[in-house]
mmCIF file of C-alpha atoms in Angstrom:
data_model
loop_
_atom_site.group_PDB
_atom_site.id
_atom_site.type_symbol
_atom_site.label_atom_id
_atom_site.label_comp_id
_atom_site.label_asym_id
_atom_site.label_seq_id
_atom_site.Cartn_x
_atom_site.Cartn_y
_atom_site.Cartn_z
ATOM 1 C CA UNK A 44 53.401 50.099 46.834
ATOM 2 C CA UNK A 45 53.298 51.692 50.231
ATOM 3 C CA UNK A 46 51.446 54.840 51.109
ATOM 4 C CA UNK A 47 50.948 56.960 54.209
ATOM 5 C CA UNK A 48 48.215 59.574 54.456
ATOM 6 C CA UNK A 49 48.042 62.318 57.038
ATOM 7 C CA UNK A 50 44.850 64.104 56.136
ATOM 8 C CA UNK A 51 45.336 66.948 58.611
ATOM 9 C CA UNK A 52 47.675 69.478 57.053
ATOM 10 C CA UNK A 53 47.522 71.941 59.937
ATOM 11 C CA UNK A 54 46.112 71.843 63.431
ATOM 12 C CA UNK A 55 45.982 74.741 65.838
ATOM 13 C CA UNK A 56 45.127 74.295 69.518
ATOM 14 C CA UNK A 57 45.363 76.229 72.725
ATOM 15 C CA UNK A 58 47.794 75.084 75.366
ATOM 16 C CA UNK A 59 46.535 72.255 77.604
ATOM 17 C CA UNK A 60 44.114 70.975 74.985
ATOM 18 C CA UNK A 61 44.405 67.356 73.873
ATOM 19 C CA UNK A 62 45.118 66.817 70.194
ATOM 20 C CA UNK A 63 45.101 63.729 67.975
ATOM 21 C CA UNK A 64 47.092 63.441 64.769
ATOM 22 C CA UNK A 65 45.721 60.934 62.287
ATOM 23 C CA UNK A 66 47.730 58.526 60.168
ATOM 24 C CA UNK A 67 46.373 55.985 57.690
ATOM 25 C CA UNK A 68 48.665 53.606 55.821
ATOM 26 C CA UNK A 69 48.544 51.194 52.909
ATOM 27 C CA UNK A 70 50.837 48.229 52.418
ATOM 28 C CA UNK A 71 50.736 44.707 51.054
ATOM 29 C CA UNK A 72 53.504 43.526 53.344
ATOM 30 C CA UNK A 73 52.489 41.240 56.180
ATOM 31 C CA UNK A 74 55.424 42.459 58.221
ATOM 32 C CA UNK A 75 55.818 46.192 58.434
ATOM 33 C CA UNK A 76 56.834 48.935 60.826
ATOM 34 C CA UNK A 77 55.231 52.244 61.668
ATOM 35 C CA UNK A 78 56.955 55.315 63.012
ATOM 36 C CA UNK A 79 56.242 58.814 64.199
ATOM 37 C CA UNK A 80 58.784 61.612 63.889
ATOM 38 C CA UNK A 81 58.711 65.209 65.059
ATOM 39 C CA UNK A 82 60.340 68.002 63.068
ATOM 40 C CA UNK A 83 60.734 71.229 65.047
ATOM 41 C CA UNK A 84 61.632 74.481 63.297
ATOM 42 C CA UNK A 85 65.318 73.574 63.539
ATOM 43 C CA UNK A 86 64.659 70.950 60.869
ATOM 44 C CA UNK A 87 66.056 67.804 62.445
ATOM 45 C CA UNK A 88 63.689 64.851 62.508
ATOM 46 C CA UNK A 89 63.304 63.467 66.011
ATOM 47 C CA UNK A 90 62.269 59.849 66.469
ATOM 48 C CA UNK A 91 59.226 59.335 68.711
ATOM 49 C CA UNK A 92 58.050 55.747 68.358
ATOM 50 C CA UNK A 93 58.365 52.534 66.336
ATOM 51 C CA UNK A 94 55.669 49.886 66.158
ATOM 52 C CA UNK A 95 55.752 46.583 64.271
ATOM 53 C CA UNK A 96 52.737 45.037 62.593
ATOM 54 C CA UNK A 97 52.488 42.200 65.089
ATOM 55 C CA UNK A 98 52.201 44.418 68.118
ATOM 56 C CA UNK A 99 48.856 46.177 68.325
ATOM 57 C CA UNK A 100 49.232 47.218 71.925
ATOM 58 C CA UNK A 101 48.686 50.883 72.449
ATOM 59 C CA UNK A 102 51.547 52.758 74.012
ATOM 60 C CA UNK A 103 51.766 55.681 76.362
ATOM 61 C CA UNK A 104 54.873 57.724 77.034
ATOM 62 C CA UNK A 105 54.254 60.654 79.304
ATOM 63 C CA UNK A 106 51.851 63.006 77.519
ATOM 64 C CA UNK A 107 52.161 61.031 74.280
ATOM 65 C CA UNK A 108 50.065 58.021 73.338
ATOM 66 C CA UNK A 109 49.655 55.991 70.185
ATOM 67 C CA UNK A 110 46.696 53.965 68.965
ATOM 68 C CA UNK A 111 47.527 51.274 66.398
ATOM 69 C CA UNK A 112 44.553 49.571 64.717
ATOM 70 C CA UNK A 113 45.300 47.101 61.936
ATOM 71 C CA UNK A 114 41.593 46.726 61.141
ATOM 72 C CA UNK A 115 41.443 50.331 59.978
ATOM 73 C CA UNK A 116 45.130 50.626 58.940
ATOM 74 C CA UNK A 117 45.581 53.536 61.276
ATOM 75 C CA UNK A 118 48.296 54.605 63.676
ATOM 76 C CA UNK A 119 47.093 57.732 65.444
ATOM 77 C CA UNK A 120 49.086 59.908 67.820
ATOM 78 C CA UNK A 121 47.586 61.813 70.740
ATOM 79 C CA UNK A 122 49.230 64.536 72.759
ATOM 80 C CA UNK A 123 47.544 65.144 76.097
ATOM 81 C CA UNK A 124 47.671 68.574 77.717
ATOM 82 C CA UNK A 125 49.562 70.093 74.807
ATOM 83 C CA UNK A 126 52.341 72.600 75.392
ATOM 84 C CA UNK A 127 53.839 75.336 73.256
ATOM 85 C CA UNK A 128 57.012 73.227 72.886
ATOM 86 C CA UNK A 129 54.944 70.591 71.073
ATOM 87 C CA UNK A 130 54.611 72.960 68.120
ATOM 88 C CA UNK A 131 56.266 71.198 65.184
ATOM 89 C CA UNK A 132 55.562 69.204 62.062
ATOM 90 C CA UNK A 133 54.773 65.585 62.843
ATOM 91 C CA UNK A 134 55.374 62.831 60.331
ATOM 92 C CA UNK A 135 54.006 59.324 60.255
ATOM 93 C CA UNK A 136 56.164 56.838 58.335
ATOM 94 C CA UNK A 137 56.000 53.237 57.155
ATOM 95 C CA UNK A 138 58.643 50.645 56.397
ATOM 96 C CA UNK A 139 58.165 47.182 54.952
ATOM 97 C CA UNK A 140 59.926 44.122 56.172
ATOM 98 C CA UNK A 141 63.705 44.236 56.091
ATOM 99 C CA UNK A 142 63.955 41.781 53.213
ATOM 100 C CA UNK A 143 61.477 43.678 51.035
ATOM 101 C CA UNK A 144 62.446 47.291 51.539
ATOM 102 C CA UNK A 145 65.384 47.454 53.916
ATOM 103 C CA UNK A 146 65.174 50.508 56.123
ATOM 104 C CA UNK A 147 63.392 52.586 53.505
ATOM 105 C CA UNK A 148 60.788 54.887 55.054
ATOM 106 C CA UNK A 149 57.700 56.109 53.254
ATOM 107 C CA UNK A 150 56.534 59.315 54.889
ATOM 108 C CA UNK A 151 53.174 60.976 55.073
ATOM 109 C CA UNK A 152 52.769 64.612 54.134
ATOM 110 C CA UNK A 153 53.133 65.744 57.722
ATOM 111 C CA UNK A 154 50.837 67.657 60.084
ATOM 112 C CA UNK A 155 51.843 71.121 61.245
ATOM 113 C CA UNK A 156 50.798 71.417 64.878
ATOM 114 C CA UNK A 157 50.685 74.858 66.427
ATOM 115 C CA UNK A 158 50.060 75.147 70.150
ATOM 116 C CA UNK A 159 49.129 78.658 71.188
ATOM 117 C CA UNK A 160 49.675 79.943 74.726
ATOM 118 C CA UNK B 46 76.865 58.978 72.019
ATOM 119 C CA UNK B 47 77.275 61.552 69.282
ATOM 120 C CA UNK B 48 74.364 61.862 66.880
ATOM 121 C CA UNK B 49 74.340 61.800 63.108
ATOM 122 C CA UNK B 50 76.416 64.615 61.678
ATOM 123 C CA UNK B 51 76.134 66.141 58.250
ATOM 124 C CA UNK B 52 78.422 68.540 56.443
ATOM 125 C CA UNK B 53 78.119 71.115 55.196
ATOM 126 C CA UNK B 54 74.981 72.488 56.804
ATOM 127 C CA UNK B 55 74.335 75.029 54.068
ATOM 128 C CA UNK B 56 75.394 75.099 50.457
ATOM 129 C CA UNK B 57 74.731 77.427 47.549
ATOM 130 C CA UNK B 58 75.478 76.225 44.034
ATOM 131 C CA UNK B 59 74.575 77.248 40.513
ATOM 132 C CA UNK B 60 72.854 75.209 37.853
ATOM 133 C CA UNK B 61 75.104 72.720 36.138
ATOM 134 C CA UNK B 62 77.523 72.354 39.034
ATOM 135 C CA UNK B 63 77.918 69.238 41.103
ATOM 136 C CA UNK B 64 77.835 68.838 44.858
ATOM 137 C CA UNK B 65 78.950 66.283 47.444
ATOM 138 C CA UNK B 66 77.284 65.971 50.828
ATOM 139 C CA UNK B 67 78.740 64.035 53.718
ATOM 140 C CA UNK B 68 77.167 62.064 56.547
ATOM 141 C CA UNK B 69 78.702 60.423 59.603
ATOM 142 C CA UNK B 70 76.363 57.938 61.282
ATOM 143 C CA UNK B 71 76.029 57.177 64.948
ATOM 144 C CA UNK B 72 78.868 54.962 66.107
ATOM 145 C CA UNK B 73 77.971 51.319 65.552
ATOM 146 C CA UNK B 74 75.282 52.033 62.977
ATOM 147 C CA UNK B 75 76.006 50.412 59.645
ATOM 148 C CA UNK B 76 72.897 51.434 57.727
ATOM 149 C CA UNK B 77 72.779 54.931 56.260
ATOM 150 C CA UNK B 78 69.838 56.327 54.318
ATOM 151 C CA UNK B 79 69.385 59.601 52.483
ATOM 152 C CA UNK B 80 66.186 61.592 52.033
ATOM 153 C CA UNK B 81 65.257 64.718 50.142
ATOM 154 C CA UNK B 82 62.753 67.124 51.666
ATOM 155 C CA UNK B 83 61.034 69.789 49.599
ATOM 156 C CA UNK B 84 57.837 71.786 50.220
ATOM 157 C CA UNK B 85 56.215 70.311 47.134
ATOM 158 C CA UNK B 86 57.218 66.653 47.329
ATOM 159 C CA UNK B 87 57.709 66.221 51.049
ATOM 160 C CA UNK B 88 60.157 63.658 52.345
ATOM 161 C CA UNK B 89 61.367 61.269 49.677
ATOM 162 C CA UNK B 90 63.756 58.370 49.981
ATOM 163 C CA UNK B 91 66.913 58.584 47.893
ATOM 164 C CA UNK B 92 68.942 55.489 48.761
ATOM 165 C CA UNK B 93 70.173 53.266 51.545
ATOM 166 C CA UNK B 94 73.628 51.821 52.132
ATOM 167 C CA UNK B 95 74.589 48.950 54.342
ATOM 168 C CA UNK B 96 78.116 47.584 54.640
ATOM 169 C CA UNK B 97 79.281 49.697 51.685
ATOM 170 C CA UNK B 98 76.563 48.294 49.423
ATOM 171 C CA UNK B 99 73.540 50.120 48.091
ATOM 172 C CA UNK B 100 70.614 47.968 49.142
ATOM 173 C CA UNK B 101 67.743 50.191 48.112
ATOM 174 C CA UNK B 102 67.193 53.116 45.767
ATOM 175 C CA UNK B 103 64.355 55.586 45.406
ATOM 176 C CA UNK B 104 62.898 57.015 42.248
ATOM 177 C CA UNK B 105 65.481 59.650 41.443
ATOM 178 C CA UNK B 106 67.483 60.232 38.256
ATOM 179 C CA UNK B 107 70.989 58.900 37.841
ATOM 180 C CA UNK B 108 72.397 62.345 38.646
ATOM 181 C CA UNK B 109 71.907 61.369 42.270
ATOM 182 C CA UNK B 110 74.463 58.885 43.518
ATOM 183 C CA UNK B 111 76.023 57.850 46.747
ATOM 184 C CA UNK B 112 78.532 55.632 48.404
ATOM 185 C CA UNK B 113 79.479 54.314 51.790
ATOM 186 C CA UNK B 114 82.931 53.810 53.193
ATOM 187 C CA UNK B 115 84.274 51.042 55.379
ATOM 188 C CA UNK B 116 83.793 53.205 58.495
ATOM 189 C CA UNK B 117 80.075 53.555 57.560
ATOM 190 C CA UNK B 118 80.423 57.223 56.659
ATOM 191 C CA UNK B 119 78.453 58.058 53.548
ATOM 192 C CA UNK B 120 78.494 60.637 50.804
ATOM 193 C CA UNK B 121 75.921 61.568 48.244
ATOM 194 C CA UNK B 122 76.654 63.354 45.025
ATOM 195 C CA UNK B 123 74.394 65.308 42.738
ATOM 196 C CA UNK B 124 75.775 66.130 39.322
ATOM 197 C CA UNK B 125 74.531 68.711 36.825
ATOM 198 C CA UNK B 126 72.442 70.526 39.416
ATOM 199 C CA UNK B 127 68.996 71.770 38.514
ATOM 200 C CA UNK B 128 66.890 74.414 40.224
ATOM 201 C CA UNK B 129 64.539 71.684 41.414
ATOM 202 C CA UNK B 130 67.336 70.057 43.401
ATOM 203 C CA UNK B 131 67.094 72.838 45.976
ATOM 204 C CA UNK B 132 66.066 71.000 49.114
ATOM 205 C CA UNK B 133 66.953 69.860 52.589
ATOM 206 C CA UNK B 134 68.948 66.652 52.319
ATOM 207 C CA UNK B 135 68.660 64.466 55.379
ATOM 208 C CA UNK B 136 70.839 61.557 56.330
ATOM 209 C CA UNK B 137 69.704 58.894 58.765
ATOM 210 C CA UNK B 138 71.438 55.971 60.375
ATOM 211 C CA UNK B 139 70.145 52.868 62.075
ATOM 212 C CA UNK B 140 71.471 49.843 63.867
ATOM 213 C CA UNK B 141 70.804 47.042 61.461
ATOM 214 C CA UNK B 142 71.660 43.401 61.639
ATOM 215 C CA UNK B 143 71.376 41.443 58.410
ATOM 216 C CA UNK B 144 68.140 39.443 58.583
ATOM 217 C CA UNK B 145 67.045 41.358 61.650
ATOM 218 C CA UNK B 146 64.157 43.704 62.313
ATOM 219 C CA UNK B 147 63.786 47.218 60.997
ATOM 220 C CA UNK B 148 64.969 49.581 63.678
ATOM 221 C CA UNK B 149 64.294 53.266 64.049
ATOM 222 C CA UNK B 150 66.376 55.674 62.033
ATOM 223 C CA UNK B 151 68.094 58.625 63.634
ATOM 224 C CA UNK B 152 68.378 61.719 61.514
ATOM 225 C CA UNK B 153 71.052 64.334 61.164
ATOM 226 C CA UNK B 154 70.368 68.078 61.010
ATOM 227 C CA UNK B 155 70.424 68.055 57.220
ATOM 228 C CA UNK B 156 72.203 69.982 54.506
ATOM 229 C CA UNK B 157 70.253 72.858 53.020
ATOM 230 C CA UNK B 158 71.142 73.036 49.325
ATOM 231 C CA UNK B 159 70.158 76.055 47.288
ATOM 232 C CA UNK B 160 70.630 75.956 43.520
ATOM 233 C CA UNK B 161 70.648 79.324 41.765
#
């Protein structure tokens, strides 16, 4: 069975602070994929990043960066110099290999990020 | 490219009724998945369709069903509605090649179903 845990239910920061959202996963698959999605108040899930289990390189995209560590089964997400527009619920998700689970995503509980001006 | 569209956006039904939700994937995407989002259970996978075939199903009762048409559009149906079926139903599509890698899913705006 697959499981994703986002221990931080809510985080509140002041604009321009850096913030890290934690994600810990469990899977028995040797091939798997990790994702982050953002859900603003409008409700639509917005794709942020996909990472496969064979690629442990960290990634940076503008103010966003991701730290994937297989040794600790973690895939953390950092927002640098946060802005009010970053306020949203962020979900970490896991998918097994295509042959085992297709495109099925297992989501964490989500972290509500509030950035105050 | 147009995104994933879902209709209707809002729906109010009463217990015992049935409902059909529709999803049009991004052009060229053949995989369509459905998810239920509730405050108590979070985001839960319902089922996935690829080339008109259900390839994966979540842990939901048989009242929840779906199908996919030859143009990749998908519908999901919930029969004998219960109060607990009130939720945001999200559809997602992805570009999937049989035997290929798992690609990212792109989500629609969702259908907000309220059961009274």
